[in-house]
Amino acid sequence: MPMTETNILTNLDFPGLTLFKEGKVRSVYDFGKELLIVASDRVSAFDVILPEGIPGKGTLLSKVSKFWFDQTKYIVKNHLISTDVADFPEETKPYHAQLAGRSMYVKKTDLIEVECVVRGYLVGSGWKDYQQSGQVCGITLPEGLQQAAKLPEPIFTPASKAPMGEHDENISFADMQDKLGEELAQKLKELSFQLYTFAADYAAEKGIILADTKFEFGILDGEIILIDEALTPDSSRFWAKEDHQLGCSPPSFDKQIIRDYLENSDWNKQAPGPKLPEDIIQKAAQRYQEVVDRLL
C-alpha cells in the first residue's frame, strides 16, 4: 500500500496546551490525571533530530500502539483511553485536524524508571557484547552463536532511563531489584516475557520476526500499567522472515536505511543533522508502512 499522507508534521506547536514532556519523536501534554501523547513525523539518528520527517510515521506509530494495546490488555492493563479526537479534552478542539490519527489520550501513571527490554535474537549491541565477553548484559550465552541467531530462550536486559539527551544505560536484573524492589522487578520481568512471547508468536504468523523490543510501565492505583508506546517499529526490531539469515544483521522495518545512509556520509554525528535525499526518506516511509501492513 503506498503512503498517502503528504503533509509531514515535525513541529508540534499547540498554544494553550500544557507541555508535560517532549521527546525526539513525541510530545506529551498534561491534562491533570490524563495525558495526550502526540506522535510527530520527526526522525532522529545518533541522538540528533534530523531536519526532515518521514511522511505518515506518527500516524503509523499511533496505529500500531493502539493495535497492540488492544491485543495485550488481557496480559496487563494499559494506559490507553482513546485515539478518537472526539474523546479528547475541549481545549484540543482547535487542533483536531493535526491531532487526528497521531494521538493517544491516556491515563497518567507514576513512571517506573526502568526500560524493560526483551531480546529473542543475538543482534545489535547484544551481538557486540557477546563477541567480547560471551555475555549479553551480564547474561552468559552458549558458545558459538552467530550474529542474528535465535537465542535458546528470550533474555531480559533492563536499562535505566536516562535524562533527555543522554543514552539509557543497561543494568543487571540485580540492579533493577535493588532499584525497584524484588517483587516489582520480578513481576515486570514476567510481564515483559509474556508480552514479548505473545507478540513474537503473532508476528511469526504474519511472516515477521520480532528480534527484540522494549516496554515501559507505570503504577496507577497500586497496579502495574503498560504505558508509552507498544511494539512499534521505533521501540522494536522487526525483520521479514525471508530476510533472516545467520551471520549478518537483517534489514529491519524502521529507520535503518537512514542510519546506513548517514554512516556512509561525511556527517560528524553532531547537531545539526544533514538534509536527507528524497529517495532515502521515501524508502524509510515504505519500510514503516510495510511492517504495519503485514502485521495489521
PDB file of C-alpha atoms in Angstrom:
ATOM      1  CA  MET A   1       0.000   0.000   0.000  1.00  0.00           C
ATOM      2  CA  PRO A   2       1.584   3.364  -0.968  1.00  0.00           C
ATOM      3  CA  MET A   3       1.959   6.204   1.500  1.00  0.00           C
ATOM      4  CA  THR A   4      -0.992   8.551   1.128  1.00  0.00           C
ATOM      5  CA  GLU A   5      -0.085  11.207   3.695  1.00  0.00           C
ATOM      6  CA  THR A   6       1.780  14.094   2.085  1.00  0.00           C
ATOM      7  CA  ASN A   7       1.785  16.576   4.975  1.00  0.00           C
ATOM      8  CA  ILE A   8       4.756  15.909   7.233  1.00  0.00           C
ATOM      9  CA  LEU A   9       4.222  17.211  10.759  1.00  0.00           C
ATOM     10  CA  THR A  10       7.510  17.755  12.570  1.00  0.00           C
ATOM     11  CA  ASN A  11       6.733  20.842  14.647  1.00  0.00           C
ATOM     12  CA  LEU A  12       4.146  20.148  17.335  1.00  0.00           C
ATOM     13  CA  ASP A  13       3.009  23.583  18.467  1.00  0.00           C
ATOM     14  CA  PHE A  14      -0.333  23.774  20.257  1.00  0.00           C
ATOM     15  CA  PRO A  15      -0.696  27.102  22.135  1.00  0.00           C
ATOM     16  CA  GLY A  16      -2.891  26.757  25.190  1.00  0.00           C
ATOM     17  CA  LEU A  17      -1.988  23.111  25.844  1.00  0.00           C
ATOM     18  CA  THR A  18       0.392  22.442  28.736  1.00  0.00           C
ATOM     19  CA  LEU A  19       3.509  20.601  27.641  1.00  0.00           C
ATOM     20  CA  PHE A  20       4.324  17.746  30.022  1.00  0.00           C
ATOM     21  CA  LYS A  21       7.334  16.252  28.247  1.00  0.00           C
ATOM     22  CA  GLU A  22       8.940  16.434  24.819  1.00  0.00           C
ATOM     23  CA  GLY A  23      10.900  13.598  23.236  1.00  0.00           C
ATOM     24  CA  LYS A  24      12.705  13.160  19.948  1.00  0.00           C
ATOM     25  CA  VAL A  25       9.542  11.958  18.217  1.00  0.00           C
ATOM     26  CA  ARG A  26       6.607  12.555  20.549  1.00  0.00           C
ATOM     27  CA  SER A  27       5.302  15.419  22.644  1.00  0.00           C
ATOM     28  CA  VAL A  28       3.147  14.812  25.719  1.00  0.00           C
ATOM     29  CA  TYR A  29       0.559  17.289  27.020  1.00  0.00           C
ATOM     30  CA  ASP A  30      -0.800  17.447  30.558  1.00  0.00           C
ATOM     31  CA  PHE A  31      -4.500  17.295  31.447  1.00  0.00           C
ATOM     32  CA  GLY A  32      -4.312  16.596  35.162  1.00  0.00           C
ATOM     33  CA  LYS A  33      -4.987  12.892  35.605  1.00  0.00           C
ATOM     34  CA  GLU A  34      -4.655  12.281  31.875  1.00  0.00           C
ATOM     35  CA  LEU A  35      -2.039  12.923  29.202  1.00  0.00           C
ATOM     36  CA  LEU A  36      -2.189  13.416  25.450  1.00  0.00           C
ATOM     37  CA  ILE A  37       0.665  11.742  23.562  1.00  0.00           C
ATOM     38  CA  VAL A  38       1.180  13.162  20.077  1.00  0.00           C
ATOM     39  CA  ALA A  39       3.477  11.347  17.647  1.00  0.00           C
ATOM     40  CA  SER A  40       5.179  13.654  15.160  1.00  0.00           C
ATOM     41  CA  ASP A  41       6.791  12.586  11.903  1.00  0.00           C
ATOM     42  CA  ARG A  42      10.218  13.533  13.251  1.00  0.00           C
ATOM     43  CA  VAL A  43      13.091  11.112  12.871  1.00  0.00           C
ATOM     44  CA  SER A  44      16.316  11.022  14.854  1.00  0.00           C
ATOM     45  CA  ALA A  45      19.602   9.286  14.188  1.00  0.00           C
ATOM     46  CA  PHE A  46      22.559   9.033  16.540  1.00  0.00           C
ATOM     47  CA  ASP A  47      20.541  11.088  19.068  1.00  0.00           C
ATOM     48  CA  VAL A  48      20.134  14.010  16.655  1.00  0.00           C
ATOM     49  CA  ILE A  49      16.729  15.062  15.296  1.00  0.00           C
ATOM     50  CA  LEU A  50      17.014  15.375  11.526  1.00  0.00           C
ATOM     51  CA  PRO A  51      15.592  18.342   9.558  1.00  0.00           C
ATOM     52  CA  GLU A  52      13.030  16.322   7.595  1.00  0.00           C
ATOM     53  CA  GLY A  53      10.457  13.892   8.860  1.00  0.00           C
ATOM     54  CA  ILE A  54       9.103  10.649   7.452  1.00  0.00           C
ATOM     55  CA  PRO A  55       5.641  11.075   5.899  1.00  0.00           C
ATOM     56  CA  GLY A  56       2.945   9.244   7.830  1.00  0.00           C
ATOM     57  CA  LYS A  57       5.292   7.988  10.551  1.00  0.00           C
ATOM     58  CA  GLY A  58       3.436   9.476  13.527  1.00  0.00           C
ATOM     59  CA  THR A  59       0.120   8.077  12.330  1.00  0.00           C
ATOM     60  CA  LEU A  60       1.604   4.615  11.826  1.00  0.00           C
ATOM     61  CA  LEU A  61       3.248   4.584  15.279  1.00  0.00           C
ATOM     62  CA  SER A  62      -0.037   5.511  16.967  1.00  0.00           C
ATOM     63  CA  LYS A  63      -1.993   2.952  14.945  1.00  0.00           C
ATOM     64  CA  VAL A  64       0.435   0.159  15.830  1.00  0.00           C
ATOM     65  CA  SER A  65       0.473   1.061  19.542  1.00  0.00           C
ATOM     66  CA  LYS A  66      -3.325   1.058  19.682  1.00  0.00           C
ATOM     67  CA  PHE A  67      -3.412  -2.330  17.986  1.00  0.00           C
ATOM     68  CA  TRP A  68      -1.007  -3.900  20.497  1.00  0.00           C
ATOM     69  CA  PHE A  69      -2.647  -2.236  23.488  1.00  0.00           C
ATOM     70  CA  ASP A  70      -5.960  -3.762  22.394  1.00  0.00           C
ATOM     71  CA  GLN A  71      -4.364  -7.175  21.776  1.00  0.00           C
ATOM     72  CA  THR A  72      -2.431  -7.400  25.066  1.00  0.00           C
ATOM     73  CA  LYS A  73      -4.802  -5.935  27.646  1.00  0.00           C
ATOM     74  CA  TYR A  74      -5.632  -9.450  28.820  1.00  0.00           C
ATOM     75  CA  ILE A  75      -1.962  -9.784  29.872  1.00  0.00           C
ATOM     76  CA  VAL A  76      -1.637  -6.390  31.566  1.00  0.00           C
ATOM     77  CA  LYS A  77      -3.771  -3.261  31.703  1.00  0.00           C
ATOM     78  CA  ASN A  78      -2.549  -0.271  29.706  1.00  0.00           C
ATOM     79  CA  HIS A  79      -2.923   3.487  29.836  1.00  0.00           C
ATOM     80  CA  LEU A  80      -4.891   4.000  26.608  1.00  0.00           C
ATOM     81  CA  ILE A  81      -8.231   5.788  26.932  1.00  0.00           C
ATOM     82  CA  SER A  82      -8.928   6.744  23.314  1.00  0.00           C
ATOM     83  CA  THR A  83      -7.357   7.615  19.974  1.00  0.00           C
ATOM     84  CA  ASP A  84     -10.528   9.390  18.767  1.00  0.00           C
ATOM     85  CA  VAL A  85     -10.223  13.185  18.879  1.00  0.00           C
ATOM     86  CA  ALA A  86     -13.934  13.374  19.786  1.00  0.00           C
ATOM     87  CA  ASP A  87     -12.952  11.937  23.190  1.00  0.00           C
ATOM     88  CA  PHE A  88     -10.120  14.410  23.777  1.00  0.00           C
ATOM     89  CA  PRO A  89     -10.429  17.384  26.156  1.00  0.00           C
ATOM     90  CA  GLU A  90     -12.244  20.508  24.953  1.00  0.00           C
ATOM     91  CA  GLU A  91      -9.011  22.532  24.771  1.00  0.00           C
ATOM     92  CA  THR A  92      -7.754  20.309  21.950  1.00  0.00           C
ATOM     93  CA  LYS A  93     -10.612  21.159  19.581  1.00  0.00           C
ATOM     94  CA  PRO A  94      -8.747  23.828  17.558  1.00  0.00           C
ATOM     95  CA  TYR A  95      -6.056  21.256  16.804  1.00  0.00           C
ATOM     96  CA  HIS A  96      -8.140  18.206  15.909  1.00  0.00           C
ATOM     97  CA  ALA A  97      -7.032  18.293  12.270  1.00  0.00           C
ATOM     98  CA  GLN A  98      -3.377  17.945  13.309  1.00  0.00           C
ATOM     99  CA  LEU A  99      -4.045  15.544  16.184  1.00  0.00           C
ATOM    100  CA  ALA A 100      -6.316  13.112  14.343  1.00  0.00           C
ATOM    101  CA  GLY A 101      -4.739   9.713  13.782  1.00  0.00           C
ATOM    102  CA  ARG A 102      -1.456  10.507  15.524  1.00  0.00           C
ATOM    103  CA  SER A 103      -2.547  10.970  19.151  1.00  0.00           C
ATOM    104  CA  MET A 104      -3.376   8.854  22.192  1.00  0.00           C
ATOM    105  CA  TYR A 105      -5.349  10.144  25.169  1.00  0.00           C
ATOM    106  CA  VAL A 106      -4.046   8.150  28.128  1.00  0.00           C
ATOM    107  CA  LYS A 107      -4.129   7.788  31.899  1.00  0.00           C
ATOM    108  CA  LYS A 108      -1.298   9.423  33.793  1.00  0.00           C
ATOM    109  CA  THR A 109       0.692   6.985  35.937  1.00  0.00           C
ATOM    110  CA  ASP A 110       3.701   7.080  38.209  1.00  0.00           C
ATOM    111  CA  LEU A 111       6.518   6.181  35.834  1.00  0.00           C
ATOM    112  CA  ILE A 112       8.681   3.166  36.673  1.00  0.00           C
ATOM    113  CA  GLU A 113      12.099   4.443  35.657  1.00  0.00           C
ATOM    114  CA  VAL A 114      13.400   1.243  34.099  1.00  0.00           C
ATOM    115  CA  GLU A 115      13.033   0.192  30.470  1.00  0.00           C
ATOM    116  CA  CYS A 116      12.126  -3.488  30.198  1.00  0.00           C
ATOM    117  CA  VAL A 117      13.995  -4.908  27.210  1.00  0.00           C
ATOM    118  CA  VAL A 118      13.443  -8.440  25.895  1.00  0.00           C
ATOM    119  CA  ARG A 119      15.816  -9.902  23.317  1.00  0.00           C
ATOM    120  CA  GLY A 120      14.967 -13.012  21.344  1.00  0.00           C
ATOM    121  CA  TYR A 121      17.826 -12.817  18.846  1.00  0.00           C
ATOM    122  CA  LEU A 122      21.531 -12.015  19.033  1.00  0.00           C
ATOM    123  CA  VAL A 123      21.969  -8.713  17.216  1.00  0.00           C
ATOM    124  CA  GLY A 124      22.898  -5.066  17.662  1.00  0.00           C
ATOM    125  CA  SER A 125      24.651  -4.117  20.887  1.00  0.00           C
ATOM    126  CA  GLY A 126      23.926  -7.614  22.207  1.00  0.00           C
ATOM    127  CA  TRP A 127      25.998  -9.150  19.400  1.00  0.00           C
ATOM    128  CA  LYS A 128      28.894  -6.773  20.115  1.00  0.00           C
ATOM    129  CA  ASP A 129      28.687  -7.620  23.835  1.00  0.00           C
ATOM    130  CA  TYR A 130      28.628 -11.356  23.096  1.00  0.00           C
ATOM    131  CA  GLN A 131      31.669 -11.169  20.802  1.00  0.00           C
ATOM    132  CA  GLN A 132      33.678  -9.530  23.550  1.00  0.00           C
ATOM    133  CA  SER A 133      32.515 -11.456  26.609  1.00  0.00           C
ATOM    134  CA  GLY A 134      30.251 -14.362  25.648  1.00  0.00           C
ATOM    135  CA  GLN A 135      27.527 -12.494  27.510  1.00  0.00           C
ATOM    136  CA  VAL A 136      24.733 -10.053  26.794  1.00  0.00           C
ATOM    137  CA  CYS A 137      24.224  -7.529  29.577  1.00  0.00           C
ATOM    138  CA  GLY A 138      25.833  -9.917  32.037  1.00  0.00           C
ATOM    139  CA  ILE A 139      23.818 -12.968  30.924  1.00  0.00           C
ATOM    140  CA  THR A 140      26.078 -15.821  29.785  1.00  0.00           C
ATOM    141  CA  LEU A 141      25.027 -17.409  26.499  1.00  0.00           C
ATOM    142  CA  PRO A 142      26.125 -20.667  24.835  1.00  0.00           C
ATOM    143  CA  GLU A 143      29.370 -20.577  22.878  1.00  0.00           C
ATOM    144  CA  GLY A 144      29.458 -20.482  19.086  1.00  0.00           C
ATOM    145  CA  LEU A 145      26.325 -18.432  18.394  1.00  0.00           C
ATOM    146  CA  GLN A 146      26.278 -16.447  15.162  1.00  0.00           C
ATOM    147  CA  GLN A 147      25.004 -12.951  14.550  1.00  0.00           C
ATOM    148  CA  ALA A 148      21.186 -12.858  14.246  1.00  0.00           C
ATOM    149  CA  ALA A 149      20.904 -16.305  15.872  1.00  0.00           C
ATOM    150  CA  LYS A 150      17.697 -17.057  17.737  1.00  0.00           C
ATOM    151  CA  LEU A 151      18.515 -17.344  21.426  1.00  0.00           C
ATOM    152  CA  PRO A 152      17.709 -20.622  23.233  1.00  0.00           C
ATOM    153  CA  GLU A 153      15.264 -18.580  25.337  1.00  0.00           C
ATOM    154  CA  PRO A 154      14.457 -14.860  25.264  1.00  0.00           C
ATOM    155  CA  ILE A 155      16.526 -12.847  27.738  1.00  0.00           C
ATOM    156  CA  PHE A 156      15.559  -9.843  29.877  1.00  0.00           C
ATOM    157  CA  THR A 157      18.042  -6.961  29.763  1.00  0.00           C
ATOM    158  CA  PRO A 158      16.671  -3.899  31.593  1.00  0.00           C
ATOM    159  CA  ALA A 159      18.003  -0.376  31.187  1.00  0.00           C
ATOM    160  CA  SER A 160      17.834   2.633  33.478  1.00  0.00           C
ATOM    161  CA  LYS A 161      16.011   5.572  31.913  1.00  0.00           C
ATOM    162  CA  ALA A 162      18.435   8.423  31.262  1.00  0.00           C
ATOM    163  CA  PRO A 163      17.604  12.143  31.288  1.00  0.00           C
ATOM    164  CA  MET A 164      16.636  13.691  27.943  1.00  0.00           C
ATOM    165  CA  GLY A 165      19.557  13.789  25.532  1.00  0.00           C
ATOM    166  CA  GLU A 166      21.501  11.038  27.268  1.00  0.00           C
ATOM    167  CA  HIS A 167      21.749   7.337  26.495  1.00  0.00           C
ATOM    168  CA  ASP A 168      19.833   4.783  28.554  1.00  0.00           C
ATOM    169  CA  GLU A 169      22.250   2.542  30.421  1.00  0.00           C
ATOM    170  CA  ASN A 170      21.967  -1.249  30.574  1.00  0.00           C
ATOM    171  CA  ILE A 171      21.703  -2.539  34.125  1.00  0.00           C
ATOM    172  CA  SER A 172      21.664  -6.032  35.600  1.00  0.00           C
ATOM    173  CA  PHE A 173      18.483  -7.597  36.901  1.00  0.00           C
ATOM    174  CA  ALA A 174      20.068  -7.451  40.379  1.00  0.00           C
ATOM    175  CA  ASP A 175      20.469  -3.683  39.948  1.00  0.00           C
ATOM    176  CA  MET A 176      16.827  -3.464  38.873  1.00  0.00           C
ATOM    177  CA  GLN A 177      15.788  -5.379  42.004  1.00  0.00           C
ATOM    178  CA  ASP A 178      17.834  -3.003  44.157  1.00  0.00           C
ATOM    179  CA  LYS A 179      16.225  -0.020  42.439  1.00  0.00           C
ATOM    180  CA  LEU A 180      12.594  -1.180  42.421  1.00  0.00           C
ATOM    181  CA  GLY A 181      12.413  -3.962  44.987  1.00  0.00           C
ATOM    182  CA  GLU A 182      12.487  -7.682  44.330  1.00  0.00           C
ATOM    183  CA  GLU A 183       8.745  -8.239  43.954  1.00  0.00           C
ATOM    184  CA  LEU A 184       8.095  -5.407  41.476  1.00  0.00           C
ATOM    185  CA  ALA A 185      11.211  -6.229  39.429  1.00  0.00           C
ATOM    186  CA  GLN A 186      10.222  -9.883  39.146  1.00  0.00           C
ATOM    187  CA  LYS A 187       6.660  -9.013  38.131  1.00  0.00           C
ATOM    188  CA  LEU A 188       7.873  -6.623  35.412  1.00  0.00           C
ATOM    189  CA  LYS A 189      10.218  -9.274  34.079  1.00  0.00           C
ATOM    190  CA  GLU A 190       7.407 -11.837  33.911  1.00  0.00           C
ATOM    191  CA  LEU A 191       5.034  -9.392  32.199  1.00  0.00           C
ATOM    192  CA  SER A 192       7.712  -8.417  29.685  1.00  0.00           C
ATOM    193  CA  PHE A 193       8.298 -12.054  28.751  1.00  0.00           C
ATOM    194  CA  GLN A 194       4.547 -12.660  28.392  1.00  0.00           C
ATOM    195  CA  LEU A 195       4.120  -9.605  26.161  1.00  0.00           C
ATOM    196  CA  TYR A 196       7.147 -10.483  24.028  1.00  0.00           C
ATOM    197  CA  THR A 197       6.080 -14.108  23.598  1.00  0.00           C
ATOM    198  CA  PHE A 198       2.544 -13.140  22.605  1.00  0.00           C
ATOM    199  CA  ALA A 199       3.738 -10.527  20.112  1.00  0.00           C
ATOM    200  CA  ALA A 200       6.503 -12.723  18.671  1.00  0.00           C
ATOM    201  CA  ASP A 201       4.069 -15.589  18.101  1.00  0.00           C
ATOM    202  CA  TYR A 202       1.540 -13.264  16.470  1.00  0.00           C
ATOM    203  CA  ALA A 203       4.190 -11.651  14.265  1.00  0.00           C
ATOM    204  CA  ALA A 204       5.540 -15.056  13.197  1.00  0.00           C
ATOM    205  CA  GLU A 205       2.132 -15.906  11.746  1.00  0.00           C
ATOM    206  CA  LYS A 206       2.474 -12.784   9.581  1.00  0.00           C
ATOM    207  CA  GLY A 207       5.948 -13.669   8.358  1.00  0.00           C
ATOM    208  CA  ILE A 208       7.635 -11.224  10.713  1.00  0.00           C
ATOM    209  CA  ILE A 209      10.353 -11.888  13.322  1.00  0.00           C
ATOM    210  CA  LEU A 210      10.295  -9.796  16.498  1.00  0.00           C
ATOM    211  CA  ALA A 211      14.004  -9.767  17.312  1.00  0.00           C
ATOM    212  CA  ASP A 212      13.780  -7.549  20.379  1.00  0.00           C
ATOM    213  CA  THR A 213      11.621  -4.869  21.953  1.00  0.00           C
ATOM    214  CA  LYS A 214      11.308  -2.614  24.974  1.00  0.00           C
ATOM    215  CA  PHE A 215       8.378  -1.935  27.270  1.00  0.00           C
ATOM    216  CA  GLU A 216       7.691   0.833  29.747  1.00  0.00           C
ATOM    217  CA  PHE A 217       5.411   0.556  32.734  1.00  0.00           C
ATOM    218  CA  GLY A 218       3.826   2.810  35.325  1.00  0.00           C
ATOM    219  CA  ILE A 219       1.860   2.401  38.533  1.00  0.00           C
ATOM    220  CA  LEU A 220      -1.758   3.542  38.761  1.00  0.00           C
ATOM    221  CA  ASP A 221      -3.837   2.930  41.879  1.00  0.00           C
ATOM    222  CA  GLY A 222      -1.345   0.312  43.014  1.00  0.00           C
ATOM    223  CA  GLU A 223      -1.467  -1.605  39.694  1.00  0.00           C
ATOM    224  CA  ILE A 224       1.194  -2.104  37.051  1.00  0.00           C
ATOM    225  CA  ILE A 225       0.120  -0.466  33.776  1.00  0.00           C
ATOM    226  CA  LEU A 226       1.730  -0.767  30.325  1.00  0.00           C
ATOM    227  CA  ILE A 227       2.460   2.762  29.066  1.00  0.00           C
ATOM    228  CA  ASP A 228       4.297   4.773  26.412  1.00  0.00           C
ATOM    229  CA  GLU A 229       4.264   3.057  23.001  1.00  0.00           C
ATOM    230  CA  ALA A 230       3.926  -0.675  22.471  1.00  0.00           C
ATOM    231  CA  LEU A 231       5.703  -2.883  19.944  1.00  0.00           C
ATOM    232  CA  THR A 232       6.178  -0.195  17.313  1.00  0.00           C
ATOM    233  CA  PRO A 233       8.985  -0.144  14.720  1.00  0.00           C
ATOM    234  CA  ASP A 234      10.603   2.588  16.847  1.00  0.00           C
ATOM    235  CA  SER A 235      10.639   0.510  20.053  1.00  0.00           C
ATOM    236  CA  SER A 236      11.185  -2.911  18.459  1.00  0.00           C
ATOM    237  CA  ARG A 237      13.357  -4.642  15.885  1.00  0.00           C
ATOM    238  CA  PHE A 238      11.172  -6.354  13.280  1.00  0.00           C
ATOM    239  CA  TRP A 239      12.583  -8.459  10.436  1.00  0.00           C
ATOM    240  CA  ALA A 240      10.925 -10.125   7.478  1.00  0.00           C
ATOM    241  CA  LYS A 241      11.326 -13.907   7.826  1.00  0.00           C
ATOM    242  CA  GLU A 242      12.587 -14.102   4.265  1.00  0.00           C
ATOM    243  CA  ASP A 243      15.414 -11.659   5.080  1.00  0.00           C
ATOM    244  CA  HIS A 244      16.704 -13.577   8.103  1.00  0.00           C
ATOM    245  CA  GLN A 245      19.991 -15.409   7.746  1.00  0.00           C
ATOM    246  CA  LEU A 246      22.707 -16.235  10.233  1.00  0.00           C
ATOM    247  CA  GLY A 247      25.935 -14.284  10.181  1.00  0.00           C
ATOM    248  CA  CYS A 248      24.552 -10.866   9.289  1.00  0.00           C
ATOM    249  CA  SER A 249      22.096  -8.345  10.666  1.00  0.00           C
ATOM    250  CA  PRO A 250      18.890  -8.488   8.597  1.00  0.00           C
ATOM    251  CA  PRO A 251      17.340  -5.198   7.434  1.00  0.00           C
ATOM    252  CA  SER A 252      14.798  -4.016   9.997  1.00  0.00           C
ATOM    253  CA  PHE A 253      11.437  -2.347   9.402  1.00  0.00           C
ATOM    254  CA  ASP A 254      12.418   1.063  10.689  1.00  0.00           C
ATOM    255  CA  LYS A 255      14.790   3.948  10.001  1.00  0.00           C
ATOM    256  CA  GLN A 256      17.781   1.640   9.426  1.00  0.00           C
ATOM    257  CA  ILE A 257      18.086   2.828   5.844  1.00  0.00           C
ATOM    258  CA  ILE A 258      18.577   6.367   7.185  1.00  0.00           C
ATOM    259  CA  ARG A 259      21.220   5.268   9.685  1.00  0.00           C
ATOM    260  CA  ASP A 260      23.032   3.345   6.944  1.00  0.00           C
ATOM    261  CA  TYR A 261      22.991   6.362   4.637  1.00  0.00           C
ATOM    262  CA  LEU A 262      24.346   8.642   7.373  1.00  0.00           C
ATOM    263  CA  GLU A 263      27.027   6.135   8.390  1.00  0.00           C
ATOM    264  CA  ASN A 264      28.385   6.350   4.847  1.00  0.00           C
ATOM    265  CA  SER A 265      28.157  10.151   4.658  1.00  0.00           C
ATOM    266  CA  ASP A 266      30.667  12.714   5.893  1.00  0.00           C
ATOM    267  CA  TRP A 267      28.354  13.904   8.717  1.00  0.00           C
ATOM    268  CA  ASN A 268      30.128  14.031  12.105  1.00  0.00           C
ATOM    269  CA  LYS A 269      27.003  12.865  14.010  1.00  0.00           C
ATOM    270  CA  GLN A 270      26.700  16.205  15.784  1.00  0.00           C
ATOM    271  CA  ALA A 271      23.732  18.595  15.578  1.00  0.00           C
ATOM    272  CA  PRO A 272      22.503  19.931  13.296  1.00  0.00           C
ATOM    273  CA  GLY A 273      21.693  16.857  11.274  1.00  0.00           C
ATOM    274  CA  PRO A 274      22.013  16.899   7.473  1.00  0.00           C
ATOM    275  CA  LYS A 275      19.189  17.044   4.975  1.00  0.00           C
ATOM    276  CA  LEU A 276      18.240  13.634   3.615  1.00  0.00           C
ATOM    277  CA  PRO A 277      17.771  12.791  -0.073  1.00  0.00           C
ATOM    278  CA  GLU A 278      14.127  12.367  -1.025  1.00  0.00           C
ATOM    279  CA  ASP A 279      14.633   8.756  -2.108  1.00  0.00           C
ATOM    280  CA  ILE A 280      16.019   7.833   1.332  1.00  0.00           C
ATOM    281  CA  ILE A 281      13.014   9.452   3.042  1.00  0.00           C
ATOM    282  CA  GLN A 282      10.589   7.596   0.786  1.00  0.00           C
ATOM    283  CA  LYS A 283      12.337   4.247   1.273  1.00  0.00           C
ATOM    284  CA  ALA A 284      12.189   4.687   5.049  1.00  0.00           C
ATOM    285  CA  ALA A 285       8.489   5.561   4.818  1.00  0.00           C
ATOM    286  CA  GLN A 286       7.882   2.423   2.772  1.00  0.00           C
ATOM    287  CA  ARG A 287       9.613   0.252   5.400  1.00  0.00           C
ATOM    288  CA  TYR A 288       7.385   1.620   8.171  1.00  0.00           C
ATOM    289  CA  GLN A 289       4.297   1.159   6.017  1.00  0.00           C
ATOM    290  CA  GLU A 290       5.219  -2.375   5.015  1.00  0.00           C
ATOM    291  CA  VAL A 291       5.559  -3.733   8.547  1.00  0.00           C
ATOM    292  CA  VAL A 292       2.260  -2.131   9.551  1.00  0.00           C
ATOM    293  CA  ASP A 293       0.506  -3.605   6.525  1.00  0.00           C
ATOM    294  CA  ARG A 294       1.946  -7.042   7.267  1.00  0.00           C
ATOM    295  CA  LEU A 295       1.222  -7.015  10.992  1.00  0.00           C
ATOM    296  CA  LEU A 296      -2.191  -5.396  10.989  1.00  0.00           C
TER     297      LEU A 296
END
